[in-house]
PDB file of C-alpha atoms and ligand atoms in Angstrom:
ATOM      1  CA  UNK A 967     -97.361 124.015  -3.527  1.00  0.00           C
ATOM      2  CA  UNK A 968     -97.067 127.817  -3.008  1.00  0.00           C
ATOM      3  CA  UNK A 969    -100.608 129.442  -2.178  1.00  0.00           C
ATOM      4  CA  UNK A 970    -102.309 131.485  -4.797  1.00  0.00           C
ATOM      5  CA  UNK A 971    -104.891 134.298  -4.419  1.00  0.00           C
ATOM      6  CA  UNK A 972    -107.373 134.773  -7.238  1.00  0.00           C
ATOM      7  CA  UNK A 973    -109.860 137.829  -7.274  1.00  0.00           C
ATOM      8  CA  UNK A 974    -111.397 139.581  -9.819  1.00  0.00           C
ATOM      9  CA  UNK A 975    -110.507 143.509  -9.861  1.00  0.00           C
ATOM     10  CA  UNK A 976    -113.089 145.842  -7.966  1.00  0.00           C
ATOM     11  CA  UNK A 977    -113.055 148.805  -6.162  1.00  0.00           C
ATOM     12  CA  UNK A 978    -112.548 146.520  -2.753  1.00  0.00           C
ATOM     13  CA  UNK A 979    -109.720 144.832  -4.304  1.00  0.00           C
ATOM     14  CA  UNK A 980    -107.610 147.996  -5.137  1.00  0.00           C
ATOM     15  CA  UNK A 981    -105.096 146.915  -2.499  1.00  0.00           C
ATOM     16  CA  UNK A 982    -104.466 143.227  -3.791  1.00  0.00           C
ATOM     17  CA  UNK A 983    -104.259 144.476  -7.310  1.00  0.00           C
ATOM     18  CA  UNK A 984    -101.582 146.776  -6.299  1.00  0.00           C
ATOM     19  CA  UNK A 985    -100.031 143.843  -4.640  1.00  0.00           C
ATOM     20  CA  UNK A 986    -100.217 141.522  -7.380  1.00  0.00           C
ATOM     21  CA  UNK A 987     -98.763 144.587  -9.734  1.00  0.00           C
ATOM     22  CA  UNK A 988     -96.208 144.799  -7.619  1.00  0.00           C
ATOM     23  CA  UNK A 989     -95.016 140.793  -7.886  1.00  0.00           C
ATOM     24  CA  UNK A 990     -93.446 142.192 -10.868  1.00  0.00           C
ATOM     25  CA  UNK A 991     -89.783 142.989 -10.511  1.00  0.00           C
ATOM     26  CA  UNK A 992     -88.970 146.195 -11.862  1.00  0.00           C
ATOM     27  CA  UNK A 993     -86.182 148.189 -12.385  1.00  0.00           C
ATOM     28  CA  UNK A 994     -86.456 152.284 -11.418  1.00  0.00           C
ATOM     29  CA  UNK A 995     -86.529 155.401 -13.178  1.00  0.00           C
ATOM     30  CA  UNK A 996     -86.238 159.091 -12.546  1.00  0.00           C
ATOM     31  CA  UNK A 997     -87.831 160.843 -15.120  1.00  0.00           C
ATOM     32  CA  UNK A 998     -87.273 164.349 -15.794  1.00  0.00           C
ATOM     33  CA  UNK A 999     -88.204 167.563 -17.307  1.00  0.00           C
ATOM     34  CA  UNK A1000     -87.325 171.435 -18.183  1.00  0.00           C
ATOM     35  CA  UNK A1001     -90.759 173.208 -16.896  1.00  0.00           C
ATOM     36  CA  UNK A1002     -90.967 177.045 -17.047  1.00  0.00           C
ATOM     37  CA  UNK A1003     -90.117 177.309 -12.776  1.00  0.00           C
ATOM     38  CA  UNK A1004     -87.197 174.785 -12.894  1.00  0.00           C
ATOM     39  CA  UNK A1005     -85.988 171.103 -13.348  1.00  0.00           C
ATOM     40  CA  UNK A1006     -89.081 168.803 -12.055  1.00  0.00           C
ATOM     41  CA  UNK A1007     -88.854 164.673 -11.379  1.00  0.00           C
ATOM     42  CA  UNK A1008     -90.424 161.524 -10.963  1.00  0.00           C
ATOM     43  CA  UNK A1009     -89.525 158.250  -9.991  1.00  0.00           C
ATOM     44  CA  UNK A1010     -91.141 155.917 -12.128  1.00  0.00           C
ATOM     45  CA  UNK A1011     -90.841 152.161 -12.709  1.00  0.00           C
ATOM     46  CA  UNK A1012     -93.313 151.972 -15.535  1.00  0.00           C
ATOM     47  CA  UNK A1013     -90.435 152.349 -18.055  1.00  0.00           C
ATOM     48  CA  UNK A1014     -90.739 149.752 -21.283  1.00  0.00           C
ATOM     49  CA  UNK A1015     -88.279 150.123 -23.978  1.00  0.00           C
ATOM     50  CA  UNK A1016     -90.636 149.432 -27.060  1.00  0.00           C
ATOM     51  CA  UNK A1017     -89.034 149.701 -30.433  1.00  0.00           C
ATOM     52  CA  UNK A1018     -85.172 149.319 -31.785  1.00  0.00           C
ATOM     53  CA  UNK A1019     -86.477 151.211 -35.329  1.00  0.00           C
ATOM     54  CA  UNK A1020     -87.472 153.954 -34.847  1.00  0.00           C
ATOM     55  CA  UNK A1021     -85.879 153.554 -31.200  1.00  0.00           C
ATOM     56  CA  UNK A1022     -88.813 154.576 -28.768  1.00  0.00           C
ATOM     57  CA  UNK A1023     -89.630 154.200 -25.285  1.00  0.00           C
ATOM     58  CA  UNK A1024     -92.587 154.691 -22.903  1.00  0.00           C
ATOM     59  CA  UNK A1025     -93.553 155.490 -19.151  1.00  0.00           C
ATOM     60  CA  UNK A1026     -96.819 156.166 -17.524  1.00  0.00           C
ATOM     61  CA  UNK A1027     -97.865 159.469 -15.660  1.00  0.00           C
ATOM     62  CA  UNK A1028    -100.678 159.246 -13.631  1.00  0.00           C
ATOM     63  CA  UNK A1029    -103.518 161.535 -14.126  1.00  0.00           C
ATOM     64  CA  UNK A1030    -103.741 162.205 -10.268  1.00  0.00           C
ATOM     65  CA  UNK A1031    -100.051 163.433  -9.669  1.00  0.00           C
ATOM     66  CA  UNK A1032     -99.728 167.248  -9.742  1.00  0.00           C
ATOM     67  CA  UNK A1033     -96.376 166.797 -12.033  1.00  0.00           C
ATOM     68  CA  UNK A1034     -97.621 164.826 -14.671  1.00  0.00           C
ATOM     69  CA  UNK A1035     -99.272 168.046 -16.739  1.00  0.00           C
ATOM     70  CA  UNK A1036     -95.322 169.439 -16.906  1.00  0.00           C
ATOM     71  CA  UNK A1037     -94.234 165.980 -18.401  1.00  0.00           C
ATOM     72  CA  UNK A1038     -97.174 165.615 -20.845  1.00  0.00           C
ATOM     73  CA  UNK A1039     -96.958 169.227 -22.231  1.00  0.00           C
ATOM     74  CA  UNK A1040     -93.030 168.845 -22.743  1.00  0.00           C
ATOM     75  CA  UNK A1041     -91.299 168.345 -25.947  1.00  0.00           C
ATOM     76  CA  UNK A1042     -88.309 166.451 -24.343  1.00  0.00           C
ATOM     77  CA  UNK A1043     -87.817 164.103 -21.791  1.00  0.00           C
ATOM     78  CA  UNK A1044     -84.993 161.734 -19.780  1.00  0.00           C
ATOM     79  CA  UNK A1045     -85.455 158.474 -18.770  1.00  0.00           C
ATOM     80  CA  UNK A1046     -83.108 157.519 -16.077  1.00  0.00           C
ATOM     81  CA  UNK A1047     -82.526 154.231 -15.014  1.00  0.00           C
ATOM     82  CA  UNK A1048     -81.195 154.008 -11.533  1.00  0.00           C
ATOM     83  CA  UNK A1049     -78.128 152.070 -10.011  1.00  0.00           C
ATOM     84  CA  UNK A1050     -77.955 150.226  -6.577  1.00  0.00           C
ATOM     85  CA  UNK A1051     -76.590 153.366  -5.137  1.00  0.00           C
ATOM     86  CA  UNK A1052     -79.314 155.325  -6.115  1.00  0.00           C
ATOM     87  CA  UNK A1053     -82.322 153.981  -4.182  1.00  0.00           C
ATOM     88  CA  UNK A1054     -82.603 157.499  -2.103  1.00  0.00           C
ATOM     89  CA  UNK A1055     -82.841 159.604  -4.583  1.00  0.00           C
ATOM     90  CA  UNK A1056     -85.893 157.185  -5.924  1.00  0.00           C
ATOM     91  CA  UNK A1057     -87.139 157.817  -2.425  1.00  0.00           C
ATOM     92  CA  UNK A1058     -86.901 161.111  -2.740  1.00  0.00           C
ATOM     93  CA  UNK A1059     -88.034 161.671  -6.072  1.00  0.00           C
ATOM     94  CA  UNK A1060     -91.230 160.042  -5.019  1.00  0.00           C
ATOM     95  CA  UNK A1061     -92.231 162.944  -2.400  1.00  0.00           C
ATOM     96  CA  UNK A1062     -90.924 165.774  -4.271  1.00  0.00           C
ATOM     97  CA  UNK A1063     -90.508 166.726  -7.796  1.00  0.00           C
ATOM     98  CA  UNK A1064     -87.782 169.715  -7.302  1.00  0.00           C
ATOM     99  CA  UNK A1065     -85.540 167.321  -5.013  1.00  0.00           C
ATOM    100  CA  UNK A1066     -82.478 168.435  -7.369  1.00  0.00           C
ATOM    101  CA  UNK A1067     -80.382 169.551  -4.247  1.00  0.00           C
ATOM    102  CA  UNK A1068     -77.304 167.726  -3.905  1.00  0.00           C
ATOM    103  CA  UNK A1069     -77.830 166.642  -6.969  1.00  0.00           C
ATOM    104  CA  UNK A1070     -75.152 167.296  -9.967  1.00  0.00           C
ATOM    105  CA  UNK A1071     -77.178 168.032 -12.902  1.00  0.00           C
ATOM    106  CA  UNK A1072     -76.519 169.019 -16.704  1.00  0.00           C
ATOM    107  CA  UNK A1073     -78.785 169.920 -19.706  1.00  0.00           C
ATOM    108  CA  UNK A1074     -79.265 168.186 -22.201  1.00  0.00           C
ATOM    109  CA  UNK A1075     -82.008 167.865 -25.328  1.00  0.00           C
ATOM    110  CA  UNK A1076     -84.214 170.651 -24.907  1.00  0.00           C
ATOM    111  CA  UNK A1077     -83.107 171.620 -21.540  1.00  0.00           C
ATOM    112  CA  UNK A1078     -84.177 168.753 -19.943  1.00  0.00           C
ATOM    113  CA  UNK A1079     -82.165 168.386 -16.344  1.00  0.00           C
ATOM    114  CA  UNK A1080     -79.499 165.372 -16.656  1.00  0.00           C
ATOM    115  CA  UNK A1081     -78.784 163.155 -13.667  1.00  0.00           C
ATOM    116  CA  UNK A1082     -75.131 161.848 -13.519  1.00  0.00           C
ATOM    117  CA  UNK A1083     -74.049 158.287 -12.644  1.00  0.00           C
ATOM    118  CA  UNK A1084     -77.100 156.048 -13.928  1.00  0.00           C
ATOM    119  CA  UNK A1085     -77.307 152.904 -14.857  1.00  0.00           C
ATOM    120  CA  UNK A1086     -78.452 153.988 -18.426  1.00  0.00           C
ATOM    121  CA  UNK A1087     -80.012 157.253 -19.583  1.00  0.00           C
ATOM    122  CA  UNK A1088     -82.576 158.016 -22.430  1.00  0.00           C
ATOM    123  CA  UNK A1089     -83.062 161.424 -23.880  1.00  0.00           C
ATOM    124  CA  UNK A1090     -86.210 161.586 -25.600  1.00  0.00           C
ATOM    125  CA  UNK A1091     -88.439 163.674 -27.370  1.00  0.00           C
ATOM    126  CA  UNK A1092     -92.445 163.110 -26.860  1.00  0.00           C
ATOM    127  CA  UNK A1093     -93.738 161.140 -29.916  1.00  0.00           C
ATOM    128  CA  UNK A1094     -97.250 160.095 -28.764  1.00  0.00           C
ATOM    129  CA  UNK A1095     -99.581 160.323 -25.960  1.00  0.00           C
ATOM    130  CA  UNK A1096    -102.385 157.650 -25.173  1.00  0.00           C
ATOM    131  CA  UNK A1097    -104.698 157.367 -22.565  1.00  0.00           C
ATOM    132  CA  UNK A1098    -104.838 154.405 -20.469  1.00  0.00           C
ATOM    133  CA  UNK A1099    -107.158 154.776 -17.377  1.00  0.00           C
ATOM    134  CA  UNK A1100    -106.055 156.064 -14.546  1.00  0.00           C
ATOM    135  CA  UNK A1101    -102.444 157.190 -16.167  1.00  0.00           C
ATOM    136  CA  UNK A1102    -101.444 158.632 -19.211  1.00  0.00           C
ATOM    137  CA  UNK A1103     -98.838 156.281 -21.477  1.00  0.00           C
ATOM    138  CA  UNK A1104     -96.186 158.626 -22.900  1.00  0.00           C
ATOM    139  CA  UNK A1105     -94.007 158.175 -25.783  1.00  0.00           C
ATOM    140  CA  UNK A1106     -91.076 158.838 -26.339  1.00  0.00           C
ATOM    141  CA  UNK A1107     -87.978 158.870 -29.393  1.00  0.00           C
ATOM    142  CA  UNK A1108     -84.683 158.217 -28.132  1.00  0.00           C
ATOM    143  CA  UNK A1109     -82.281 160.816 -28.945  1.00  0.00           C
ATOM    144  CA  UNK A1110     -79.525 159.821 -27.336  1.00  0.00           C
ATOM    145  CA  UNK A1111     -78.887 157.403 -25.464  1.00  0.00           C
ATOM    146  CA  UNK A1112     -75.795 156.672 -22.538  1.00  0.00           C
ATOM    147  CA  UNK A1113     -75.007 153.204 -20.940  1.00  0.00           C
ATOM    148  CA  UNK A1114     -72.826 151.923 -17.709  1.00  0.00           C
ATOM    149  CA  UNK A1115     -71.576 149.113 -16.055  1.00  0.00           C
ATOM    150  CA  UNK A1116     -73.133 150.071 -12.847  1.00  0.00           C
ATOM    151  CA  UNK A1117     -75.585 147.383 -11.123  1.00  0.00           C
ATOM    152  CA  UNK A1118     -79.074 148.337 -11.793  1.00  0.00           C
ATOM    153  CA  UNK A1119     -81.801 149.413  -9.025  1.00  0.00           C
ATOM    154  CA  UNK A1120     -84.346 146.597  -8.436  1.00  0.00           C
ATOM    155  CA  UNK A1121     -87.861 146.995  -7.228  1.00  0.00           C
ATOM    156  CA  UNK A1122     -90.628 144.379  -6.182  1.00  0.00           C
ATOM    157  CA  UNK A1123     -92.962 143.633  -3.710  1.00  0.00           C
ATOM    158  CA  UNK A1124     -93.007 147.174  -2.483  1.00  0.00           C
ATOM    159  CA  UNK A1125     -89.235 147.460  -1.667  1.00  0.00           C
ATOM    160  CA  UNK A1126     -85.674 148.076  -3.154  1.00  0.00           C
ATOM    161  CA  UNK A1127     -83.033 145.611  -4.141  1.00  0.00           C
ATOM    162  CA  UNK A1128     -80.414 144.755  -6.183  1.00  0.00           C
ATOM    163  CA  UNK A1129     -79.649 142.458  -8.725  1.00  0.00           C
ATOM    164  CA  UNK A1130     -77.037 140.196  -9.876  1.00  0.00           C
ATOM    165  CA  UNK A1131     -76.762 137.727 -12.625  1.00  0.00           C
ATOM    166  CA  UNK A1132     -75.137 134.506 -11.172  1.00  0.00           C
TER     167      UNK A1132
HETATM  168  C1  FMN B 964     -90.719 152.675  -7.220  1.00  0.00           C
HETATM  169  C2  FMN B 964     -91.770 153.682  -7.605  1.00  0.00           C
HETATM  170  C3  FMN B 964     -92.291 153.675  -8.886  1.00  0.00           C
HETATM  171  C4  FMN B 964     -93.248 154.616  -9.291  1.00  0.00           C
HETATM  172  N1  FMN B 964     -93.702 154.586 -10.569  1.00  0.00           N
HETATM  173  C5  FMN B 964     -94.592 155.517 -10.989  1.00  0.00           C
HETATM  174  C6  FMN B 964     -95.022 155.557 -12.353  1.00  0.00           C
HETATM  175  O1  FMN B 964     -94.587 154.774 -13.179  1.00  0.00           O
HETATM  176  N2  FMN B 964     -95.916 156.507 -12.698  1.00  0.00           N
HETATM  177  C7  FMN B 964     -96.404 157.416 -11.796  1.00  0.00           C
HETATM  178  O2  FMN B 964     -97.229 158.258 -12.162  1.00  0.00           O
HETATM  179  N3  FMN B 964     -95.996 157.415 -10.504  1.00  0.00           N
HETATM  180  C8  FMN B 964     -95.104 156.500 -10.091  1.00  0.00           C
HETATM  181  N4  FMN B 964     -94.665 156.498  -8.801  1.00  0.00           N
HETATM  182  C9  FMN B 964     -95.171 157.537  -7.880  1.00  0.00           C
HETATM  183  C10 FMN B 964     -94.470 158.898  -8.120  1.00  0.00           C
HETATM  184  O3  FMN B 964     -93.060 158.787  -7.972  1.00  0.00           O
HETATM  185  C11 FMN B 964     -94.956 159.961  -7.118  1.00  0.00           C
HETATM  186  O4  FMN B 964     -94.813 159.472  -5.818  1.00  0.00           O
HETATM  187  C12 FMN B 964     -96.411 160.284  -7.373  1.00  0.00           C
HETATM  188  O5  FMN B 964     -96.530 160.810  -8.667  1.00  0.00           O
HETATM  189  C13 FMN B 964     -96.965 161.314  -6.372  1.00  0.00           C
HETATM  190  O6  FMN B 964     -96.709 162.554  -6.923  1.00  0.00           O
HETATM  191  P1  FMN B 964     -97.459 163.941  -6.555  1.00  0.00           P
HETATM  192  O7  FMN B 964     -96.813 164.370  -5.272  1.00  0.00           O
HETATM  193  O8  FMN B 964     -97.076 164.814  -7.704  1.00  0.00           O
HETATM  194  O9  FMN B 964     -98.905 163.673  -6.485  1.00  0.00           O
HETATM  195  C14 FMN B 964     -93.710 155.579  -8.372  1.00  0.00           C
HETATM  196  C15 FMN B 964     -93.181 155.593  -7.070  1.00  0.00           C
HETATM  197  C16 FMN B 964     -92.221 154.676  -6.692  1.00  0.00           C
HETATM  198  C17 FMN B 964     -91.634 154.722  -5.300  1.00  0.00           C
END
């Protein structure tokens, strides 16, 4: 039988809980916004699509990152899911909200900086925003919405993959 780990969550089990978090195969997300200086971004893979009527999604900033004010005090937002080409630009996105270079962008509602060649895209506009400990649960109603055929980015345990459906 497989070995399990149980622990109950303290501040010396941080690390584990992250781990355990992590066991949970998630797809990726860039998430952008327009700010007043420029385009900013964040990978994210706590993306849930919630609700088919009214169509709404959410993500979750956390309080700590230096970006999440600009994505909590905008109107609009895009939620875009990543393809198994895109795993770099998750990367980068990570370190650095203005990584936009090399990067063919659009605008779309409310000025919000469009990234080309997703997996699926969500333009939103900020509905609600709760608290939830150490992040920030935003969401959002789904404007428009754009779908592709391309393989989806997978991440889990840490590290990217991809996924296919056998
Ligand atoms: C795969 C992956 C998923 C992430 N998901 C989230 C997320 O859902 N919410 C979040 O606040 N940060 C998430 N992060 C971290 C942010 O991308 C970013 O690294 C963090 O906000 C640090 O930003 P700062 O430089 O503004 O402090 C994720 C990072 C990776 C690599």
């Amino acid at each position: 039988m497989a070995e399990m780990t149980a622990f109950t969550p303290t501040p010396e089990t941080t690390r584990q809980l992250r781990d355990a978090y992590g066991r949970f195969a998630t797809g990726v997300c860039i998430v952008t916004t327009h700010t007043p200086s420029g385009p900013i971004g964040m990978t994210a893979n706590s993306f849930t699509s919630v609700s088919l009527d009214p169509p709404l999604v959410l993500w979750c900033p956390g309080k700590t990152s230096a970006r999440t004010p600009h994505f909590t005090a905008a109107s609009h937002f895009a939620i875009h899911v990543l393809c198994d080409e895109q795993a770099q630009i998750a990367k980068d996105f990570a370190k650095d909200g203005r990584a936009f270079s090399g990067i063919e962008i659009t605008d779309g509602e409310g000025d919000v900086p469009l990234i080309a060649n997703c997996a699926a895209r969500f333009e939103c506009e900020t509905r609600q925003i709760h608290e939830a400990g150490d992040h920030l649960i935003q969401v959002g109603k789904v404007l428009r919405a754009m779908t592709s055929d391309k393989a989806p980015l997978i991440f889990c345990n840490g590290g990217f993959g991809d996924f296919s459906t056998g």
